[in-house]
Amino acid sequence: MRTQVGIIGAGPAGLLLAHLLQLRGIESVVLETRSRQEIEATIRAGVLEQGTVDLLNETGLGERLRREGLAHEGVILRFGGQNHRIPLAELTGGRCITVYAQHEVIRDLVKARFDSGEALLFGVKDISLLDLETQLPKLRFHDEGGALHEIACDYIAGCDGFHGVSRPSIPSRLRKEFVRVSPFAWFGILVEAPRATEELIYAYHEQGFALISTRSPKIQRLYLQCNPGDTTSLWPDTRIWEALHTRLAGDDGWRLSEGRIFQKSVIAMRSLVVEPMQHGRLFLAGDAAHIVPPTGAKGLNLAVADVRVLAQALAAFYDAGSTDLLERYSETALRRVWRAEHFSWWMTSMLHRFHDESPFHHRLQRSQLEYVTSSRAAATMLAENYVGLPFDKV
Ligand code: RFL
Ligand code: PHB
C-alpha cells in the first residue's frame, strides 16, 4: 500500500489533519486502535478557542457547531465568596470561547472523513514506524481481522496522543522531554441538571479548586481538585456535593443545584513538551507532543493549531516542492505550545491549593486573583490567552 501522508490516531489532531489535507488534494490514511463507537463516546474537552471555531467553520465543519455550540463572552473567577467576571469579548475585540464537547467535534470529523471516501481504519493493532530517516517511511500494523499490512508514505504524522507509539519512536538521544507533574488531580463528573450559571466558573477555595462547566442546557460538567491517587469509589455522590457546595459557597445568595451524577473520572494533571516535534519524516502533533493541565482548556486547541501549521507545511511541499515550512514546523508549533504551557501552569498555580505551601503563598494567590479581576491590563492578559491568541501572533 502507498499513500502521501500516514496518520496515526483518530483524535482531534489526526482527523482534522486528514480533513485539511483532503481539502488541499493531499491523500492520507488514518489508523486508529480504538473503535468508532469508543472515540465518539470518550468524554474530554469542552472549550474551543475562537481560532479553533473559525477554522472549523472555514473548512466546512461548523454546521452543528454553529447550531449547538454555546458562545461565552465572559468567564468567572470565584473567590472570597463572590464572582468576579472577566469580560472576554470586551477585552479581546470580540473574541470568545465556545463550549462544544470534544466528542461532538470527533463525530463531525469522522462524518467528514467518511463523506470524503478516504481511508480511516479502526481497530488496528501493533503499529510500528519504520525507516523514518529515509525518503519512504513505513507504517506496519495488523488490521481488525488480524492481517498484516505495510503502508509506504511520503510523511508520517504522529497524532496518537500521550500514550501513543509515535513519540517513543524518536530515538531518546534525539528528543528532550520537559515534564512537570502536579501534586493533585481533578475529579470530573457529568450531571443531569439545569445550567447553574451562564458562564464557566473557576473557583478558588482553601479546600481546593472547583470548576463549573456545561455541555448542554440539561447536562453539566463539573470538576473538583482531588488527590492524584483518588479513585471514583472514594467519592460517593454525597461527598462530591458536599465538597462542591463548600468550595462554591458565598455570600451572594447563589447556590449550585444538584442533579443525577452519571459519570465520574479522575484526571491526571501534568505538563509535558517534547522537543523537537519532528524526526526525519515523522511529525508529532497534539497530545503526542505535549500535554497541558486542563485548567487553561488548551489541549484540544493546541492539537488544532499544530495540524493547521503542519497541513500548510505539507501543502507547500506538494504544491511547490518546498520543504522550508516542514523544516520549521517544530520551531513554529513550539512557540504556541510554550505559550499555552505557561498559561496553563499559571492558571493552575493561581487556582489550586498545594499541600506543601505556606500561608504566605495563599496570600500571593489571593493578591494575584484580586489583581487579575481588577486591573484591565491583567484581565486582558488572561482573556487573550484564554480565548486563544490569533494564529498569526504566536
Ligand atoms: P487524543 O485525543 O488522545 O487522540 C489520540 C488518538 O490516537 C489513538 N491511538 C492510537 N492509534 C493508533 N495507534 C496507536 N498506537 C495509538 N495510540 C493511541 C487514541 O486511541 C486516540 O483516539 O489526542 P489529540 O488528537 O492530540 O487531541 C488532544 C486532546 O484530546 C486533548 O488535548 C484534550 O482533550 C485536552 N483537554 C482539553 N482541551 C481543550 O482544548 N479544552 C478543554 O476544555 C479541555 N478539557 C481536556 C479537557 C482533557 C481532559 N482529559 C480527560 C485529559 C478536560 C479533560 C478532563
Ligand atoms: C470542560 O468543559 O470540560 C472544561 C472546561 C474548562 C476547562 C477544562 C475543561 O478548563
Coordinates of C-alpha atoms and ligand atoms in Angstrom, one line a residue:
M1 CA 0.0 0.0 0.0
R2 CA 1.1 3.6 -0.7
T3 CA -0.1 6.9 0.5
Q4 CA 1.1 10.5 0.7
V5 CA 0.7 11.1 4.5
G6 CA 0.2 8.2 7.0
I7 CA -1.6 9.5 10.1
I8 CA -1.5 7.6 13.4
G9 CA -4.5 8.3 15.7
A10 CA -8.1 9.5 15.0
G11 CA -8.3 12.1 17.8
P12 CA -8.9 15.7 17.0
A13 CA -5.3 16.1 15.7
G14 CA -5.3 13.2 13.3
L15 CA -8.8 13.6 12.0
L16 CA -8.5 17.4 11.5
L17 CA -5.2 16.9 9.7
A18 CA -6.7 14.4 7.4
H19 CA -9.5 16.8 6.7
L20 CA -7.2 19.8 6.0
L21 CA -5.1 17.7 3.7
Q22 CA -8.1 16.3 1.8
L23 CA -9.3 19.9 1.2
R24 CA -5.9 20.5 -0.4
G25 CA -6.0 17.4 -2.5
I26 CA -3.4 15.5 -0.5
E27 CA -4.1 11.8 0.2
S28 CA -3.8 10.3 3.6
V29 CA -4.6 7.1 5.6
V30 CA -5.7 7.4 9.2
L31 CA -5.0 4.4 11.5
E32 CA -6.8 4.2 14.9
T33 CA -6.5 1.5 17.6
R34 CA -10.0 2.0 19.1
S35 CA -13.4 1.6 17.6
R36 CA -15.6 4.4 16.1
Q37 CA -18.1 3.9 19.0
E38 CA -15.3 4.4 21.5
I39 CA -13.7 7.5 20.0
E40 CA -17.2 9.1 19.6
A41 CA -18.1 8.4 23.2
T42 CA -14.9 9.4 25.1
I43 CA -15.7 12.4 27.3
R44 CA -12.9 15.0 27.3
A45 CA -12.6 18.7 26.5
G46 CA -15.3 21.2 26.2
V47 CA -13.9 24.6 25.5
L48 CA -13.0 25.7 21.9
E49 CA -10.9 28.9 21.3
Q50 CA -12.0 31.5 18.8
G51 CA -9.4 30.4 16.3
T52 CA -10.5 26.7 16.6
V53 CA -14.1 27.7 15.9
D54 CA -13.1 29.9 13.0
L55 CA -11.0 27.1 11.4
L56 CA -13.8 24.5 11.8
N57 CA -16.3 27.0 10.2
E58 CA -13.9 27.9 7.4
T59 CA -13.3 24.3 6.5
G60 CA -16.9 23.2 6.3
L61 CA -17.1 21.5 9.8
G62 CA -19.2 24.1 11.6
E63 CA -22.8 23.3 10.8
R64 CA -23.7 21.5 14.0
L65 CA -21.2 23.6 16.0
R66 CA -23.0 26.8 15.0
R67 CA -26.3 25.3 16.0
E68 CA -25.3 23.5 19.2
G69 CA -22.2 25.3 20.4
L70 CA -22.6 27.8 23.2
A71 CA -20.6 31.0 22.8
H72 CA -19.5 32.6 26.1
E73 CA -18.4 36.2 26.1
G74 CA -17.1 36.1 29.7
V75 CA -15.7 33.8 32.3
I76 CA -15.9 33.9 36.1
L77 CA -13.3 33.6 38.8
R78 CA -14.9 33.0 42.2
F79 CA -13.1 33.6 45.4
G80 CA -13.8 35.2 48.8
G81 CA -17.4 34.0 48.3
Q82 CA -18.0 36.2 45.2
N83 CA -18.0 36.1 41.5
H84 CA -15.5 38.2 39.5
R85 CA -16.2 38.3 35.8
I86 CA -13.6 38.6 33.1
P87 CA -15.3 40.1 30.0
L88 CA -13.5 38.1 27.4
A89 CA -15.1 39.6 24.3
E90 CA -14.9 43.2 25.5
L91 CA -11.2 42.8 26.3
T92 CA -10.2 41.0 23.1
G93 CA -12.0 42.8 20.3
G94 CA -15.0 40.4 20.3
R95 CA -13.2 37.1 20.6
C96 CA -15.0 34.4 22.8
I97 CA -14.8 30.8 23.7
T98 CA -17.4 28.2 22.6
V99 CA -18.5 25.3 24.7
Y100 CA -18.9 22.3 22.3
A101 CA -17.8 18.8 23.5
Q102 CA -14.7 17.2 22.0
H103 CA -16.6 14.0 21.1
E104 CA -19.0 16.2 19.1
V105 CA -16.0 17.6 17.2
I106 CA -14.9 14.0 16.7
R107 CA -18.3 13.0 15.4
D108 CA -18.3 15.9 12.9
L109 CA -14.7 14.9 11.8
V110 CA -15.5 11.2 11.4
K111 CA -18.5 12.0 9.3
A112 CA -16.5 14.4 7.1
R113 CA -13.9 11.7 6.6
F114 CA -16.4 9.1 5.6
D115 CA -18.1 11.6 3.3
S116 CA -14.8 12.2 1.5
G117 CA -14.4 8.4 0.9
E118 CA -10.8 8.4 2.1
A119 CA -9.3 5.8 4.4
L120 CA -9.9 5.7 8.1
L121 CA -9.2 2.3 9.7
F122 CA -10.4 1.5 13.2
G123 CA -9.3 -1.4 15.5
V124 CA -5.8 -1.6 14.1
K125 CA -3.1 -3.2 16.3
D126 CA 0.7 -3.3 16.8
I127 CA 1.5 -0.2 14.7
S128 CA 5.3 0.2 14.2
L129 CA 7.0 3.1 12.4
L130 CA 9.9 2.1 10.1
D131 CA 12.5 3.9 8.0
L132 CA 11.7 7.3 9.4
E133 CA 15.1 8.7 8.3
T134 CA 14.6 7.7 4.7
Q135 CA 12.5 9.2 1.8
L136 CA 9.9 6.4 2.2
P137 CA 8.9 5.8 5.8
K138 CA 6.5 3.0 6.5
L139 CA 3.7 2.0 8.9
R140 CA 3.3 -1.6 9.7
F141 CA 0.2 -2.9 11.5
H142 CA -2.4 -5.6 11.9
D143 CA -5.9 -4.7 10.8
E144 CA -9.1 -5.5 12.7
G145 CA -9.2 -9.0 11.3
G146 CA -5.5 -9.7 12.2
A147 CA -4.0 -9.4 8.7
L148 CA -0.6 -7.7 8.5
H149 CA -0.2 -4.6 6.3
E150 CA 2.6 -2.2 5.4
I151 CA 1.9 1.4 4.1
A152 CA 4.7 3.3 2.5
C153 CA 4.3 7.1 3.0
D154 CA 6.0 10.3 2.0
Y155 CA 5.4 11.6 5.5
I156 CA 4.1 10.2 8.8
A157 CA 2.0 12.3 11.3
G158 CA 2.1 11.0 14.8
C159 CA -1.2 12.1 16.3
D160 CA -1.6 9.2 18.7
G161 CA -1.9 11.1 22.0
F162 CA 0.0 10.9 25.2
H163 CA 0.2 7.1 25.3
G164 CA 0.9 6.5 21.6
V165 CA 3.9 4.9 19.9
S166 CA 5.0 7.9 17.8
R167 CA 6.8 9.9 20.5
P168 CA 8.9 6.9 21.7
S169 CA 9.8 6.2 18.0
I170 CA 12.1 9.3 18.1
P171 CA 15.4 7.9 19.5
S172 CA 15.7 9.1 23.1
R173 CA 19.1 10.6 22.4
L174 CA 17.5 13.0 19.9
R175 CA 14.5 14.0 21.9
K176 CA 14.3 16.2 25.0
E177 CA 11.3 15.9 27.3
F178 CA 10.2 18.7 29.6
V179 CA 7.9 17.3 32.3
R180 CA 6.1 18.6 35.3
V181 CA 3.6 16.5 37.3
S182 CA 1.2 18.4 39.6
P183 CA 0.7 17.1 43.2
F184 CA -3.1 16.9 42.7
A185 CA -5.7 15.7 40.1
W186 CA -9.2 16.6 39.0
F187 CA -12.3 14.7 39.8
G188 CA -14.7 15.2 36.9
I189 CA -18.4 14.5 36.8
L190 CA -21.3 14.7 34.4
V191 CA -24.6 15.7 35.9
E192 CA -28.1 15.7 34.7
A193 CA -29.3 19.2 35.9
P194 CA -30.2 22.5 34.5
R195 CA -27.4 25.0 33.9
A196 CA -26.2 26.6 37.2
T197 CA -24.5 29.6 35.6
E198 CA -24.5 31.3 32.2
E199 CA -20.7 31.4 32.1
L200 CA -17.9 29.0 33.3
I201 CA -16.9 29.4 37.0
Y202 CA -13.3 28.7 38.1
A203 CA -13.4 28.7 41.9
Y204 CA -10.5 29.2 44.4
H205 CA -11.1 27.9 47.9
E206 CA -9.0 26.9 50.8
Q207 CA -10.3 23.3 50.5
G208 CA -9.3 23.3 46.8
F209 CA -10.3 24.3 43.3
A210 CA -13.7 23.7 41.6
L211 CA -14.9 24.3 38.1
I212 CA -18.4 24.6 36.7
S213 CA -18.7 24.0 33.0
T214 CA -21.6 22.8 30.9
R215 CA -22.4 20.5 28.0
S216 CA -26.0 21.4 27.2
P217 CA -29.0 23.0 28.9
K218 CA -29.6 19.6 30.6
I219 CA -26.1 18.2 31.1
Q220 CA -23.5 19.9 33.3
R221 CA -19.7 19.2 33.5
L222 CA -18.2 19.8 37.0
Y223 CA -14.7 19.3 38.3
L224 CA -13.0 19.5 41.7
Q225 CA -9.4 19.2 42.8
C226 CA -8.6 15.9 44.4
N227 CA -5.6 13.8 45.3
P228 CA -3.8 12.1 42.4
G229 CA -4.2 8.6 43.9
D230 CA -8.0 9.0 44.4
T231 CA -10.4 6.6 42.8
T232 CA -14.1 7.1 42.0
S233 CA -15.0 4.7 44.9
L234 CA -13.6 7.3 47.3
W235 CA -16.0 9.9 46.1
P236 CA -19.7 8.8 46.7
D237 CA -22.2 11.4 45.5
T238 CA -22.7 12.9 48.9
R239 CA -19.0 13.7 49.3
I240 CA -18.9 15.3 45.9
W241 CA -21.8 17.6 46.5
E242 CA -20.5 18.5 50.0
A243 CA -17.1 19.4 48.6
L244 CA -18.7 21.4 45.7
H245 CA -21.1 23.3 48.0
T246 CA -18.2 24.2 50.4
R247 CA -15.8 25.3 47.6
L248 CA -18.5 27.3 45.8
A249 CA -20.1 28.8 49.0
G250 CA -20.6 32.6 49.1
D251 CA -22.4 35.5 50.5
D252 CA -24.1 36.4 47.2
G253 CA -27.1 34.1 47.6
W254 CA -26.0 31.8 44.7
R255 CA -26.1 28.1 45.3
L256 CA -25.3 25.2 42.9
S257 CA -28.3 23.0 42.3
E258 CA -27.7 19.2 42.4
G259 CA -28.7 16.6 39.9
R260 CA -28.1 12.9 39.0
I261 CA -24.4 12.2 38.6
F262 CA -24.0 9.7 35.7
Q263 CA -20.2 9.7 35.0
K264 CA -17.2 10.1 37.3
S265 CA -13.5 10.1 36.5
V266 CA -10.1 11.1 37.9
I267 CA -8.0 13.2 35.5
A268 CA -4.2 13.5 36.0
M269 CA -2.6 16.9 35.9
R270 CA 0.7 17.1 34.1
S271 CA 2.7 19.2 31.7
L272 CA 4.9 17.7 29.1
V273 CA 6.7 19.1 26.0
V274 CA 8.9 17.1 23.6
E275 CA 11.5 18.9 21.5
P276 CA 11.8 18.7 18.6
M277 CA 8.4 17.7 17.4
Q278 CA 9.9 16.1 14.4
H279 CA 12.3 13.4 13.5
G280 CA 13.2 12.6 9.9
R281 CA 9.9 12.3 8.1
L282 CA 7.9 11.8 11.3
F283 CA 6.0 14.9 12.6
L284 CA 4.3 14.9 16.0
A285 CA 1.1 16.8 16.7
G286 CA -1.3 17.3 19.6
D287 CA -1.0 15.3 22.8
A288 CA 1.6 13.1 21.3
A289 CA 4.0 16.0 21.5
H290 CA 2.7 18.0 24.5
I291 CA 0.3 17.8 27.5
V292 CA -1.1 20.7 29.5
P293 CA -3.1 20.5 32.7
P294 CA -6.7 21.2 31.8
T295 CA -7.0 24.4 33.8
G296 CA -6.4 26.6 30.7
A297 CA -8.6 24.5 28.4
K298 CA -5.8 24.4 25.9
G299 CA -5.1 20.7 24.9
L300 CA -7.5 20.3 22.0
N301 CA -6.9 23.8 20.8
L302 CA -3.2 23.2 20.7
A303 CA -3.8 20.0 18.7
V304 CA -5.8 22.1 16.2
A305 CA -3.1 24.7 16.0
D306 CA -0.4 22.1 15.4
V307 CA -2.1 20.4 12.5
R308 CA -3.0 23.8 10.9
V309 CA 0.7 24.5 10.7
L310 CA 1.5 21.0 9.6
A311 CA -1.1 21.0 6.8
Q312 CA 0.2 24.3 5.5
A313 CA 3.8 22.9 5.5
L314 CA 2.7 19.7 3.7
A315 CA 0.8 21.8 1.2
A316 CA 3.9 23.9 0.4
F317 CA 5.8 20.7 -0.2
Y318 CA 3.1 19.2 -2.6
D319 CA 2.3 22.5 -4.3
A320 CA 5.8 23.9 -4.8
G321 CA 8.3 21.2 -3.7
S322 CA 9.4 23.5 -0.8
T323 CA 10.4 21.9 2.5
D324 CA 11.1 25.2 4.2
L325 CA 7.9 25.1 6.3
L326 CA 8.3 21.5 7.1
E327 CA 11.8 22.2 8.4
R328 CA 10.4 25.0 10.5
Y329 CA 7.4 23.0 11.7
S330 CA 8.7 22.2 15.2
E331 CA 10.1 25.7 15.9
T332 CA 6.8 27.3 14.7
A333 CA 4.5 24.9 16.6
L334 CA 6.6 25.1 19.8
R335 CA 6.1 28.9 20.1
R336 CA 2.4 28.4 20.7
V337 CA 2.9 25.3 22.7
W338 CA 5.1 27.0 25.3
R339 CA 2.7 30.0 25.5
A340 CA -0.1 27.5 26.3
E341 CA 2.1 25.6 28.7
H342 CA 2.8 28.9 30.6
F343 CA -0.8 29.9 30.6
S344 CA -2.0 26.5 31.8
W345 CA 0.7 26.4 34.5
W346 CA -0.2 30.0 35.6
M347 CA -3.9 29.3 35.9
T348 CA -3.2 26.1 37.7
S349 CA -0.9 27.7 40.2
M350 CA -3.2 30.6 40.8
L351 CA -6.3 28.5 41.4
H352 CA -5.3 25.3 43.3
R353 CA -4.2 24.6 46.8
F354 CA -0.9 22.9 47.1
H355 CA -0.2 20.7 50.2
D356 CA 3.3 22.0 51.0
E357 CA 2.8 25.7 50.7
S358 CA 2.7 28.3 53.4
P359 CA 0.1 31.0 54.3
F360 CA 2.5 33.4 52.5
H361 CA 1.8 31.5 49.3
H362 CA -2.0 31.7 49.9
R363 CA -1.8 35.5 50.3
L364 CA 0.1 35.6 47.0
Q365 CA -2.6 33.7 45.2
R366 CA -5.3 36.0 46.6
S367 CA -3.4 39.0 45.6
Q368 CA -3.0 37.6 42.1
L369 CA -6.7 36.8 41.8
E370 CA -7.6 40.3 43.0
Y371 CA -5.2 41.9 40.5
V372 CA -6.4 39.9 37.6
T373 CA -10.0 40.7 38.3
S374 CA -9.5 44.4 39.0
S375 CA -6.8 45.6 36.5
R376 CA -7.8 45.9 32.9
A377 CA -4.3 45.1 31.8
A378 CA -4.0 41.9 33.9
A379 CA -7.5 40.8 32.9
T380 CA -6.7 41.3 29.3
M381 CA -3.6 39.1 29.7
L382 CA -5.9 36.3 31.0
A383 CA -8.6 37.0 28.4
E384 CA -6.4 36.9 25.3
N385 CA -4.7 33.7 26.3
Y386 CA -8.0 32.0 27.3
V387 CA -9.8 32.8 24.1
G388 CA -6.6 31.9 22.2
L389 CA -4.1 34.3 20.6
P390 CA -4.7 34.7 16.9
F391 CA -2.7 32.2 14.9
D392 CA -0.5 34.8 13.3
K393 CA 0.5 36.2 16.7
V394 CA 2.2 33.1 18.1
Ligands
RFL1 P1 -6.1 12.2 21.5 O1 -7.5 12.8 21.6 O2 -5.6 11.5 22.7 O3 -6.2 11.2 20.3 C1 -5.2 10.3 20.0 C2 -5.8 9.1 19.3 O4 -4.8 8.2 19.0 C3 -5.2 6.8 19.3 N1 -4.0 6.0 19.5 C4 -3.5 5.2 18.5 N2 -3.9 5.0 17.3 C5 -3.1 4.1 16.5 N3 -2.0 3.5 17.0 C6 -1.6 3.7 18.2 N4 -0.5 3.1 18.7 C7 -2.4 4.6 19.1 N5 -2.2 5.0 20.3 C8 -3.2 5.9 20.6 C9 -6.1 7.0 20.5 O5 -7.0 5.9 20.7 C10 -6.8 8.3 20.2 O6 -8.0 8.1 19.5 O7 -5.0 13.2 21.1 P2 -5.1 14.5 20.2 O8 -5.8 14.2 18.9 O9 -3.8 15.1 20.2 O10 -6.1 15.5 20.9 C11 -5.7 16.1 22.2 C12 -7.0 16.3 23.0 O11 -7.7 15.1 23.1 C13 -6.6 16.8 24.4 O12 -5.6 17.7 24.4 C14 -7.8 17.4 25.2 O13 -8.8 16.5 25.4 C15 -7.4 18.1 26.5 N6 -8.5 18.7 27.2 C16 -9.0 20.0 26.8 N7 -8.5 20.6 25.8 C17 -9.1 21.8 25.4 O14 -8.6 22.4 24.4 N8 -10.1 22.3 26.0 C18 -10.7 21.7 27.1 O15 -11.7 22.2 27.7 C19 -10.1 20.5 27.6 N9 -10.6 19.9 28.6 C20 -9.1 18.0 28.3 C21 -10.1 18.6 29.0 C22 -8.6 16.8 28.6 C23 -9.2 16.1 29.7 N10 -8.8 14.8 30.0 C24 -9.6 13.7 30.1 C25 -7.4 14.5 29.8 C26 -10.7 18.0 30.0 C27 -10.3 16.7 30.4 C28 -11.0 16.1 31.5
PHB2 C1 -14.8 21.2 30.2 O1 -15.9 21.7 30.0 O2 -14.6 20.0 30.1 C2 -13.7 22.1 30.6 C3 -13.9 23.5 30.7 C4 -12.8 24.3 31.1 C5 -11.6 23.7 31.4 C6 -11.4 22.3 31.3 C7 -12.4 21.5 30.9 O3 -10.6 24.5 31.8

